[in-house]
Short mmCIF file of C-alpha atoms in Angstrom, two decimals:
data_model
loop_
_atom_site.label_atom_id
_atom_site.label_comp_id
_atom_site.label_asym_id
_atom_site.label_seq_id
_atom_site.Cartn_x
_atom_site.Cartn_y
_atom_site.Cartn_z
CA MET A 1 14.39 24.24 28.05
CA ALA A 2 13.47 21.57 25.53
CA LEU A 3 10.66 22.34 23.06
CA THR A 4 7.93 20.00 21.85
CA VAL A 5 7.43 19.48 18.13
CA ASP A 6 4.43 21.84 18.17
CA GLN A 7 6.43 24.55 19.96
CA MET A 8 9.26 24.11 17.51
CA LEU A 9 6.90 24.41 14.55
CA GLU A 10 5.44 27.59 16.02
CA LYS A 11 8.92 29.15 15.74
CA ILE A 12 10.01 27.77 12.32
CA GLY A 13 6.63 28.00 10.57
CA GLU A 14 3.30 26.30 11.26
CA PHE A 15 1.79 26.90 7.84
CA TYR A 16 4.30 28.49 5.52
CA LYS A 17 6.34 27.57 2.39
CA PHE A 18 7.26 24.07 3.55
CA GLN A 19 3.68 23.16 4.48
CA TRP A 20 2.42 24.49 1.15
CA LEU A 21 5.05 22.41 -0.67
CA LEU A 22 4.04 19.35 1.32
CA LEU A 23 0.40 19.99 0.57
CA GLY A 24 1.19 20.26 -3.14
CA ILE A 25 3.08 16.94 -3.22
CA PHE A 26 0.53 14.94 -1.26
CA GLY A 27 -2.33 16.81 -2.90
CA TYR A 28 -1.19 15.77 -6.37
CA ALA A 29 -0.99 12.19 -5.13
CA VAL A 30 -4.62 12.50 -3.99
CA PHE A 31 -5.53 13.87 -7.44
CA ALA A 32 -3.79 11.19 -9.52
CA LEU A 33 -3.62 8.16 -7.19
CA ASP A 34 -6.84 8.50 -5.20
CA ALA A 35 -9.54 10.34 -7.12
CA PHE A 36 -8.86 8.79 -10.52
CA PRO A 37 -8.42 5.09 -9.55
CA ILE A 38 -11.28 5.11 -7.04
CA MET A 39 -13.95 6.95 -8.98
CA ILE A 40 -13.16 5.93 -12.56
CA VAL A 41 -15.18 2.77 -12.11
CA THR A 42 -18.28 4.99 -11.96
CA PHE A 43 -17.81 5.37 -15.72
CA ILE A 44 -15.78 2.36 -16.93
CA THR A 45 -18.16 -0.11 -15.24
CA ALA A 46 -21.33 1.89 -15.98
CA GLU A 47 -24.26 0.28 -17.75
CA PRO A 48 -25.77 2.18 -20.70
CA GLU A 49 -29.43 1.99 -21.71
CA TRP A 50 -30.45 -0.64 -24.23
CA GLU A 51 -32.81 -0.63 -27.17
CA CYS A 52 -34.24 -3.03 -29.74
CA VAL A 53 -32.30 -3.56 -32.92
CA LYS A 54 -34.13 -1.85 -35.74
CA GLY A 55 -35.50 -4.27 -38.28
CA TYR A 56 -35.52 -7.21 -35.88
CA ASN A 57 -38.66 -9.28 -35.37
CA THR A 58 -40.98 -6.93 -33.43
CA SER A 59 -42.76 -9.85 -31.78
CA VAL A 60 -39.49 -10.54 -29.94
CA CYS A 61 -38.35 -6.98 -29.20
CA ASN A 62 -40.97 -4.25 -29.73
CA PHE A 63 -39.80 -1.39 -27.50
CA THR A 64 -39.60 1.92 -29.30
CA LYS A 65 -37.64 3.80 -26.62
CA PRO A 66 -34.36 3.08 -24.80
CA ILE A 67 -34.73 1.09 -21.59
CA GLY A 68 -32.93 2.23 -18.42
CA LEU A 69 -32.15 0.70 -15.04
CA THR A 70 -35.34 1.74 -13.29
CA SER A 71 -37.65 0.85 -16.11
CA ASP A 72 -40.24 -1.90 -15.51
CA ASP A 73 -38.97 -3.51 -18.74
CA TYR A 74 -35.31 -3.47 -17.70
CA GLU A 75 -35.02 -7.29 -17.52
CA ALA A 76 -37.07 -7.99 -20.69
CA ARG A 77 -33.93 -8.49 -22.78
CA CYS A 78 -32.90 -11.41 -20.56
CA ASP A 79 -35.48 -13.59 -22.40
CA MET A 80 -34.45 -12.36 -25.86
CA PRO A 81 -31.76 -13.54 -28.30
CA ARG A 82 -28.61 -11.47 -27.92
CA ASP A 83 -28.88 -10.07 -31.46
CA ALA A 84 -32.38 -8.71 -30.72
CA TRP A 85 -31.13 -5.78 -28.67
CA ARG A 86 -28.10 -3.52 -28.46
CA TYR A 87 -26.55 -0.95 -26.13
CA VAL A 88 -27.42 2.67 -26.82
CA ASP A 89 -24.40 4.43 -28.31
CA GLY A 90 -22.52 6.94 -26.17
CA PHE A 91 -19.72 5.17 -24.37
CA THR A 92 -18.08 1.78 -23.81
CA SER A 93 -17.37 0.09 -20.48
CA THR A 94 -16.62 -3.32 -19.02
CA VAL A 95 -20.37 -3.93 -19.19
CA THR A 96 -20.52 -3.44 -22.97
CA GLU A 97 -17.27 -5.36 -23.54
CA TYR A 98 -18.08 -8.38 -21.36
CA ASP A 99 -21.92 -8.21 -21.50
CA LEU A 100 -22.32 -7.86 -17.73
CA VAL A 101 -26.14 -7.81 -17.77
CA CYS A 102 -28.99 -10.03 -16.59
CA GLU A 103 -27.57 -12.89 -14.52
CA LYS A 104 -24.08 -11.33 -14.84
CA SER A 105 -25.11 -7.83 -13.78
CA LEU A 106 -23.87 -8.31 -10.23
CA LEU A 107 -20.36 -8.56 -11.68
CA GLN A 108 -20.52 -4.78 -12.25
CA SER A 109 -20.60 -4.37 -8.47
CA VAL A 110 -17.79 -6.91 -8.11
CA ALA A 111 -15.69 -4.86 -10.56
CA GLN A 112 -16.31 -1.80 -8.38
CA SER A 113 -15.92 -3.46 -4.98
CA CYS A 114 -12.79 -5.57 -5.60
CA TYR A 115 -10.76 -2.38 -5.28
CA TRP A 116 -11.97 -2.03 -1.71
CA VAL A 117 -10.92 -5.62 -0.87
CA GLY A 118 -7.33 -4.72 -1.84
CA MET A 119 -7.52 -1.43 -0.03
CA LEU A 120 -8.74 -3.12 3.15
CA LEU A 121 -5.71 -5.43 3.10
CA GLY A 122 -3.41 -2.50 2.35
CA LEU A 123 -4.76 -0.40 5.15
CA ILE A 124 -4.47 -3.15 7.74
CA ALA A 125 -0.89 -3.88 6.76
CA GLY A 126 0.02 -0.27 5.90
CA GLY A 127 -0.84 1.27 9.29
CA TYR A 128 1.23 -1.33 11.12
CA LEU A 129 4.20 -1.04 8.72
CA ALA A 130 4.03 2.77 8.76
CA ASP A 131 4.30 2.82 12.57
CA LYS A 132 7.13 0.29 12.47
CA PHE A 133 9.25 1.29 9.42
CA GLY A 134 8.22 4.90 8.84
CA ARG A 135 5.66 6.89 6.85
CA LYS A 136 7.80 7.68 3.81
CA ILE A 137 8.72 4.18 2.57
CA ILE A 138 5.17 2.84 2.92
CA PHE A 139 3.72 5.81 1.05
CA TYR A 140 6.11 5.33 -1.86
CA ILE A 141 5.60 1.56 -2.14
CA GLY A 142 1.85 2.15 -2.26
CA SER A 143 2.15 4.81 -4.98
CA ALA A 144 4.38 2.63 -7.16
CA THR A 145 1.99 -0.32 -6.81
CA ILE A 146 -0.98 1.75 -8.01
CA ILE A 147 0.88 3.05 -11.06
CA ILE A 148 2.22 -0.34 -12.15
CA ALA A 149 -1.12 -2.14 -11.69
CA THR A 150 -2.98 0.57 -13.61
CA TRP A 151 -0.73 0.29 -16.61
CA ILE A 152 -1.02 -3.53 -16.62
CA MET A 153 -4.80 -3.31 -16.53
CA ILE A 154 -5.09 -1.23 -19.68
CA PHE A 155 -4.15 -3.76 -22.33
CA PRO A 156 -5.16 -7.38 -21.62
CA GLU A 157 -8.68 -8.16 -22.80
CA SER A 158 -9.56 -10.30 -19.82
CA PHE A 159 -12.05 -9.50 -17.09
CA ILE A 160 -10.00 -11.61 -14.65
CA VAL A 161 -6.94 -9.43 -15.27
CA PHE A 162 -9.11 -6.36 -14.71
CA ILE A 163 -10.32 -7.71 -11.35
CA VAL A 164 -6.85 -8.74 -10.15
CA CYS A 165 -5.32 -5.38 -11.12
CA ARG A 166 -8.11 -3.53 -9.30
CA VAL A 167 -7.27 -5.52 -6.16
CA PHE A 168 -3.59 -4.54 -6.42
CA ILE A 169 -4.52 -0.90 -7.05
CA GLY A 170 -6.58 -1.04 -3.89
CA LEU A 171 -3.69 -2.61 -2.03
CA GLY A 172 -1.38 0.22 -3.08
CA SER A 173 -4.02 2.79 -2.18
CA GLY A 174 -4.26 1.35 1.32
CA PHE A 175 -0.53 1.74 1.75
CA HIS A 176 -0.25 5.32 0.62
CA SER A 177 -3.64 6.83 1.58
CA VAL A 178 -3.20 6.09 5.29
CA ILE A 179 -0.06 8.23 5.20
CA ASN A 180 -1.41 11.26 3.27
CA PHE A 181 -3.56 12.85 5.95
CA VAL A 182 -1.36 11.79 8.89
CA MET A 183 1.80 13.27 7.38
CA LEU A 184 0.14 16.58 6.55
CA THR A 185 -1.32 17.04 10.02
CA GLU A 186 1.91 15.97 11.80
CA PHE A 187 3.89 18.79 10.19
CA THR A 188 1.73 21.53 11.60
CA THR A 189 0.13 22.49 14.91
CA GLU A 190 -3.42 22.23 16.18
CA LYS A 191 -4.16 25.72 14.89
CA HIS A 192 -3.71 24.72 11.25
CA ARG A 193 -4.45 20.98 11.37
CA ALA A 194 -7.93 21.27 9.93
CA LYS A 195 -6.84 23.70 7.22
CA ILE A 196 -3.94 21.63 5.83
CA GLY A 197 -5.72 18.29 6.30
CA VAL A 198 -8.93 19.32 4.54
CA GLY A 199 -6.83 21.31 2.06
CA SER A 200 -5.73 18.01 0.49
CA PHE A 201 -9.35 17.24 -0.22
CA TYR A 202 -9.50 20.07 -2.75
CA PHE A 203 -7.15 18.03 -4.90
CA TRP A 204 -9.60 15.14 -4.54
CA VAL A 205 -12.40 17.38 -5.79
CA ALA A 206 -10.19 18.58 -8.68
CA GLY A 207 -9.72 14.94 -9.65
CA LEU A 208 -13.45 14.26 -9.46
CA MET A 209 -14.16 17.32 -11.63
CA PHE A 210 -11.54 16.41 -14.20
CA LEU A 211 -12.67 12.78 -14.45
CA PRO A 212 -16.09 13.35 -16.13
CA LEU A 213 -14.42 15.84 -18.48
CA ILE A 214 -12.01 13.12 -19.65
CA GLY A 215 -14.87 10.64 -19.87
CA TYR A 216 -16.95 13.04 -21.96
CA PHE A 217 -14.24 13.35 -24.63
CA VAL A 218 -12.67 9.87 -24.31
CA THR A 219 -15.65 7.51 -24.47
CA GLU A 220 -13.72 4.27 -25.10
CA TRP A 221 -13.01 2.93 -21.61
CA ARG A 222 -9.49 1.62 -22.22
CA TYR A 223 -8.30 4.97 -23.60
CA PHE A 224 -10.05 6.68 -20.72
CA LEU A 225 -8.00 4.51 -18.33
CA LEU A 226 -4.82 5.24 -20.31
CA VAL A 227 -5.24 8.99 -19.98
CA THR A 228 -5.66 8.78 -16.21
CA ALA A 229 -2.64 6.43 -15.94
CA CYS A 230 -0.42 9.07 -17.57
CA PHE A 231 -1.27 11.57 -14.82
CA ALA A 232 0.06 9.14 -12.20
CA ILE A 233 3.62 8.91 -13.59
CA PRO A 234 5.02 12.08 -11.82
CA CYS A 235 4.27 10.42 -8.47
CA LEU A 236 7.16 8.01 -9.13
CA PHE A 237 9.56 10.92 -8.53
CA THR A 238 8.23 12.07 -5.16
CA TRP A 239 10.71 10.03 -3.08
CA TRP A 240 13.30 12.82 -3.10
CA PHE A 241 10.80 15.43 -1.87
CA ILE A 242 8.89 13.60 0.89
CA PRO A 243 10.20 14.01 4.48
CA GLU A 244 9.93 11.47 7.23
CA SER A 245 7.58 12.23 10.10
CA VAL A 246 9.40 14.09 12.89
CA ARG A 247 7.03 12.74 15.52
CA TRP A 248 7.62 9.15 14.33
CA LEU A 249 11.37 9.65 14.39
CA LEU A 250 11.22 10.91 17.99
CA LEU A 251 9.12 7.92 19.05
CA ARG A 252 11.78 5.63 17.55
CA GLY A 253 14.52 7.45 19.46
CA ARG A 254 16.05 9.02 16.34
CA LYS A 255 16.33 12.49 17.72
CA THR A 256 19.21 13.64 15.44
CA GLU A 257 17.26 12.75 12.31
CA ALA A 258 14.17 14.47 13.67
CA LYS A 259 16.13 17.65 14.25
CA GLU A 260 17.58 17.46 10.74
CA GLN A 261 14.06 17.29 9.30
CA LEU A 262 13.02 20.36 11.29
CA GLU A 263 16.13 22.20 10.09
CA LYS A 264 14.99 21.57 6.53
CA VAL A 265 11.55 22.92 7.41
CA ALA A 266 13.18 26.03 8.91
CA ALA A 267 15.42 26.51 5.88
CA ILE A 268 12.54 26.27 3.37
CA ASN A 269 10.41 28.58 5.50
CA GLY A 270 13.24 31.07 5.80
CA ARG A 271 13.27 30.93 9.61
CA GLU A 272 16.08 30.42 12.07
CA MET A 273 16.22 27.13 13.94
CA PRO A 274 15.69 27.75 17.70
CA ASN A 275 18.66 27.11 20.05
CA GLU A 276 16.53 25.05 22.40
CA SER A 277 16.75 21.29 22.16
CA LEU A 278 13.95 19.07 20.90
CA GLN A 279 11.90 17.35 23.59
CA ASN A 280 11.70 13.58 23.40
CA ILE A 281 8.39 11.81 23.11
CA GLU A 282 8.15 9.16 25.83
CA SER A 283 7.88 5.65 24.49
CA SER A 284 8.15 2.22 25.94
CA GLY A 285 10.09 1.19 22.85
CA GLU A 286 7.15 -1.00 21.78
CA THR A 287 5.60 -0.43 18.40
CA GLY A 288 1.97 0.57 18.40
CA SER A 289 -0.14 -2.45 17.54
CA PHE A 290 -3.77 -3.53 17.20
CA LYS A 291 -4.03 -4.52 20.85
CA HIS A 292 -3.42 -0.92 21.98
CA LEU A 293 -6.64 0.14 20.29
CA PHE A 294 -8.43 -1.89 23.01
CA PHE A 295 -6.09 -1.05 25.86
CA ASN A 296 -9.02 -0.49 28.19
CA TRP A 297 -12.77 0.24 27.92
CA LYS A 298 -12.31 3.96 27.32
CA VAL A 299 -9.91 3.42 24.41
CA ALA A 300 -12.02 0.55 23.05
CA LYS A 301 -15.15 2.74 23.07
CA ILE A 302 -13.38 5.46 21.07
CA THR A 303 -12.00 2.90 18.62
CA LEU A 304 -15.33 1.14 18.00
CA ILE A 305 -17.43 4.27 17.63
CA ASN A 306 -14.79 5.77 15.34
CA TRP A 307 -14.90 2.70 13.13
CA ASN A 308 -18.68 2.92 12.97
CA LEU A 309 -18.50 6.54 11.82
CA TRP A 310 -16.03 5.71 9.09
CA ILE A 311 -18.23 2.81 7.82
CA ALA A 312 -21.30 5.02 7.67
CA ASN A 313 -19.59 8.02 6.08
CA SER A 314 -17.84 5.92 3.50
CA LEU A 315 -20.94 3.93 2.53
CA VAL A 316 -23.09 7.01 2.02
CA TYR A 317 -20.33 9.07 0.33
CA TYR A 318 -19.58 6.43 -2.29
CA GLY A 319 -23.21 5.34 -2.52
CA VAL A 320 -24.25 8.84 -3.58
CA SER A 321 -21.24 9.12 -5.93
CA TYR A 322 -21.81 5.77 -7.66
CA GLY A 323 -25.58 6.28 -7.78
CA SER A 324 -25.38 9.80 -9.33
CA VAL A 325 -25.03 8.39 -12.84
CA ASP A 326 -28.31 6.45 -12.47
CA LEU A 327 -30.54 9.40 -11.39
CA GLY A 328 -31.59 10.35 -14.90
CA GLY A 329 -30.38 13.19 -17.11
CA ASN A 330 -26.75 13.47 -18.21
CA ARG A 331 -24.48 11.11 -16.21
CA TYR A 332 -21.41 13.34 -16.67
CA VAL A 333 -23.26 16.44 -15.42
CA ASN A 334 -24.71 14.51 -12.49
CA PHE A 335 -21.30 13.26 -11.42
CA ALA A 336 -19.77 16.74 -11.84
CA LEU A 337 -22.55 18.33 -9.73
CA THR A 338 -22.14 15.84 -6.88
CA SER A 339 -18.38 16.44 -7.08
CA ILE A 340 -18.08 20.23 -7.30
CA VAL A 341 -20.32 20.56 -4.24
CA GLU A 342 -17.41 19.20 -2.19
CA LEU A 343 -15.55 22.51 -2.59
CA PRO A 344 -17.94 24.63 -0.52
CA SER A 345 -18.55 21.62 1.71
CA ASN A 346 -14.85 21.48 2.65
CA ILE A 347 -14.76 25.22 3.29
CA LEU A 348 -17.76 24.94 5.61
CA CYS A 349 -16.14 21.93 7.29
CA ILE A 350 -12.99 23.95 8.18
CA PHE A 351 -15.07 26.83 9.53
CA VAL A 352 -17.44 24.66 11.59
CA ALA A 353 -14.68 22.32 12.85
CA ASN A 354 -12.54 25.19 14.10
CA ARG A 355 -15.39 27.31 15.52
CA TYR A 356 -17.88 24.73 16.83
CA GLY A 357 -15.76 21.63 17.08
CA ARG A 358 -15.12 18.37 15.26
CA LYS A 359 -18.02 16.63 16.98
CA LYS A 360 -20.73 19.04 15.83
CA THR A 361 -19.28 19.07 12.33
CA VAL A 362 -19.69 15.28 11.94
CA ILE A 363 -23.08 15.06 13.65
CA VAL A 364 -24.68 17.94 11.72
CA GLY A 365 -23.32 16.58 8.42
CA LEU A 366 -24.78 13.14 9.08
CA ILE A 367 -28.17 14.42 10.16
CA VAL A 368 -28.72 16.69 7.15
CA ALA A 369 -27.47 13.95 4.77
CA CYS A 370 -29.97 11.63 6.42
CA ILE A 371 -32.84 14.10 5.87
CA ALA A 372 -31.86 14.67 2.20
CA ALA A 373 -31.61 10.93 1.50
CA LEU A 374 -34.98 10.14 3.09
CA ILE A 375 -36.81 12.99 1.34
CA SER A 376 -35.49 11.81 -2.04
CA VAL A 377 -37.17 8.46 -1.44
CA ALA A 378 -40.57 10.25 -1.47
CA ILE A 379 -40.06 11.63 -4.99
CA PRO A 380 -41.81 9.49 -7.62
CA ASP A 381 -39.49 7.51 -9.89
CA ASP A 382 -40.58 8.99 -13.24
CA GLN A 383 -37.52 9.84 -15.33
CA SER A 384 -39.76 11.21 -18.07
CA ASN A 385 -40.72 14.02 -15.68
CA ASP A 386 -37.85 16.58 -15.58
CA GLY A 387 -39.17 18.02 -12.32
CA TYR A 388 -38.94 14.71 -10.54
CA THR A 389 -35.51 13.99 -11.99
CA GLY A 390 -34.25 17.47 -11.06
CA GLY A 391 -35.57 17.05 -7.50
CA ARG A 392 -33.78 13.73 -7.01
CA ILE A 393 -30.54 15.18 -8.40
CA PHE A 394 -30.83 18.25 -6.11
CA LEU A 395 -31.32 16.05 -3.02
CA ALA A 396 -28.43 13.81 -4.05
CA VAL A 397 -26.22 16.90 -4.32
CA LEU A 398 -27.44 18.09 -0.91
CA ALA A 399 -26.77 14.69 0.63
CA LYS A 400 -23.28 14.67 -0.93
CA PHE A 401 -22.56 18.17 0.42
CA PHE A 402 -23.25 17.24 4.02
CA ILE A 403 -21.91 13.67 4.01
CA ASN A 404 -18.68 15.10 2.57
CA MET A 405 -18.58 17.67 5.38
CA ALA A 406 -19.02 14.88 7.91
CA PHE A 407 -16.39 12.71 6.18
CA SER A 408 -13.83 15.57 6.15
CA GLY A 409 -14.65 16.17 9.82
CA ILE A 410 -14.09 12.57 10.79
CA PHE A 411 -10.65 12.64 9.11
CA ILE A 412 -9.62 15.55 11.34
CA TRP A 413 -11.30 14.08 14.41
CA SER A 414 -9.68 10.65 14.09
CA THR A 415 -6.12 12.01 13.84
CA GLU A 416 -6.74 13.88 17.08
CA LEU A 417 -8.47 11.06 18.94
CA PHE A 418 -5.47 8.72 18.65
CA PRO A 419 -1.98 9.50 20.04
CA THR A 420 1.19 9.53 17.88
CA PHE A 421 2.08 6.15 19.39
CA ILE A 422 -0.78 4.48 17.52
CA ARG A 423 -2.00 7.23 15.19
CA GLY A 424 -1.05 5.33 12.07
CA MET A 425 -2.71 2.21 13.42
CA GLY A 426 -5.79 4.11 14.57
CA VAL A 427 -6.33 5.91 11.26
CA SER A 428 -5.48 2.81 9.15
CA THR A 429 -7.94 0.57 11.03
CA SER A 430 -10.60 3.25 10.86
CA SER A 431 -10.07 3.56 7.14
CA SER A 432 -10.08 -0.23 6.93
CA ALA A 433 -13.45 -0.28 8.64
CA ALA A 434 -14.60 2.29 6.11
CA ARG A 435 -13.89 -0.20 3.34
CA ILE A 436 -16.82 -2.23 4.68
CA GLY A 437 -18.97 0.79 3.82
CA SER A 438 -17.40 1.54 0.47
CA PHE A 439 -17.42 -2.14 -0.50
CA SER A 440 -21.11 -2.29 0.39
CA ALA A 441 -21.94 0.95 -1.46
CA SER A 442 -21.78 -0.58 -4.95
CA TYR A 443 -24.13 -3.39 -3.94
CA ILE A 444 -26.58 -1.01 -2.28
CA VAL A 445 -26.62 1.12 -5.43
CA TRP A 446 -27.26 -2.08 -7.42
CA LEU A 447 -30.50 -2.47 -5.43
CA ILE A 448 -32.03 0.26 -7.64
CA ARG A 449 -32.76 -2.64 -10.01
CA ILE A 450 -35.12 -4.09 -7.39
CA HIS A 451 -36.75 -0.85 -6.21
CA SER A 452 -35.72 2.78 -6.69
CA ILE A 453 -36.24 3.76 -3.03
CA LEU A 454 -33.88 1.15 -1.59
CA PRO A 455 -30.44 2.78 -2.10
CA PHE A 456 -31.18 6.21 -0.63
CA GLY A 457 -33.57 4.83 1.99
CA ILE A 458 -30.85 2.56 3.36
CA MET A 459 -28.27 5.36 3.27
CA GLY A 460 -30.55 7.69 5.21
CA ILE A 461 -31.09 5.21 8.03
CA ILE A 462 -27.32 4.54 8.27
CA CYS A 463 -26.62 8.29 8.58
CA LEU A 464 -29.10 8.61 11.46
CA GLU A 465 -27.57 5.70 13.38
CA ALA A 466 -24.01 7.10 13.00
CA ALA A 467 -25.08 10.56 14.17
CA ILE A 468 -26.53 9.11 17.36
CA VAL A 469 -23.45 7.09 18.35
CA ALA A 470 -21.12 10.02 17.50
CA THR A 471 -22.47 11.86 20.56
CA PHE A 472 -20.50 9.46 22.81
CA LEU A 473 -17.06 10.54 21.53
CA PRO A 474 -15.03 13.36 23.18
CA GLU A 475 -14.44 16.71 21.51
CA THR A 476 -10.80 17.31 20.47
CA ASN A 477 -10.96 20.85 19.13
CA GLY A 478 -8.39 23.20 20.71
CA ARG A 479 -6.27 20.60 22.47
CA PRO A 480 -2.58 19.80 21.68
CA THR A 481 -1.64 16.66 19.77
CA ILE A 482 -1.77 13.56 21.97
CA GLU A 483 1.61 11.84 21.87
CA THR A 484 1.26 8.78 24.13
CA LEU A 485 -1.35 6.20 25.07
CA HIS A 486 -1.20 7.43 28.68
CA GLU A 487 -2.35 10.91 27.58
CA MET A 488 -5.22 9.38 25.66
CA VAL A 489 -6.39 7.28 28.64
CA ASN A 490 -6.17 10.16 31.08
CA TYR A 491 -7.40 12.93 28.80
CA GLU A 492 -10.91 13.19 30.27
CA GLU A 493 -9.60 13.14 33.83
CA ALA A 494 -7.01 15.78 33.01
CA LYS A 495 -9.68 17.86 31.29
CA ARG A 496 -11.91 17.70 34.39
CA ARG A 497 -9.01 18.69 36.60
CA SER A 498 -8.26 21.61 34.27
CA VAL A 499 -11.84 22.80 34.47
CA VAL A 500 -11.85 22.57 38.29
CA MET A 501 -8.51 24.36 38.48
CA SER A 502 -9.80 27.14 36.18
CA GLU A 503 -12.83 27.58 38.42
CA VAL A 504 -10.63 27.72 41.54
CA ILE A 505 -8.35 30.33 39.93
CA ALA A 506 -11.37 32.37 38.82
CA ILE A 507 -12.84 32.30 42.34
CA SER A 508 -9.46 33.22 43.87
CA LYS A 509 -9.11 36.19 41.48
CA ALA A 510 -12.62 37.34 42.31
CA GLU A 511 -11.86 37.19 46.05
CA ILE A 512 -8.60 39.11 45.59
CA ASN A 513 -10.35 41.81 43.60
CA GLU A 514 -13.09 42.05 46.20
CA ASN A 515 -10.57 42.38 49.02
CA THR A 516 -8.62 44.98 47.06
CA HIS A 517 -11.71 47.17 46.58
CA MET A 518 -12.54 46.84 50.26
#
């Protein structure tokens, strides 16, 4: 009898040495090629406080204290000569180097968001190419693009070069990030999918924790960038250690290669390869494409709601992260606090997702994040009051905890909602939709210059909307991996039949027992 991929993995190791090795390789890529490039802009495009130059004409600039983003006098310097004020010492950034203030302040958000433009393009192309040419080659091309563009960006003193390189880094990220989660979950069974998938997020958190530590000691932004670029170099040598997806190989009719990959898994895990043959995955021979995401109304509903969830989660996640440095207090501590909270958040996500389901994980995360964001709006914006500042930071940390739980949950949920036939396309387009949220996040955070309640108020409302529409998606916890579009379309009907059959069997058993006792 032929075995499915899941049945084969149950015999040769669902979560053993091979899966740990795979998690280490892809996890390090998340650490060096995701966390650093994405979040470093929080520091290298940050705007320090400004103050009057001592000894300058006091009738022009007469402020005795540093002026921050939420101060009523924030824009006072826009009417002063440039030599009347200066940045408060502490760190350098693209803002201090290119004077991105006053009418040019929006360029800070451009510097942050241009990455997401590149990533959007990379995700759209990467998902299609990964389903057509394989996961491995696309992942490696993306990794190499990030590394090369980062090193180019370090040296030229041109803001245009900075912007262009950030776009290419985003492009590379789109290529490789769509593969990370999919590859990890495809080399295990449903039982361990949440564990190994969310496990890669711990490397993300490690990167976020390490980033402010580097920034604290390396305050010149170009050297800061150089240090993070060095960490990315080992990723150039991952080609020889990354396998190709067994499920993708089967869909392409390359059964011999798929079996060879599983033999490697068995060898590393120290298990014997089963004698049974490997079951083919039915395919029409057609590559999964964008049109299959709208095959009929049921599929289209799942696709559109899924996109909406990714947009909301991404916007709030990055909005809280970017905005943490503007809450008052120490920017490095704030960023570290809103980062380290992801560790217990991911642990809770795994527990809730496996015990109560993916659906409840996402909905609960969104609702609590909504509540935290909206309560923070009610706290007076008085950074001279440590109690108020501490309250806003605490609520930001709470919002980050639960939006991260929801975000981790939607990663798991999405890989299970779409079949292998279009999984790469489904996840890549979902992540592409998320770029609308992450792109918008930097501009929403910029709104703090207009009124302090706007950023978190907007994020709270978005969380509530996403939680409501999430109720219309099916639960996927406990079901085998969907391989074909036919299974996806008929899942609900098959599920209803299964429930009816279970009830019939239960009734029959009860009748048999009753007759036996009689």
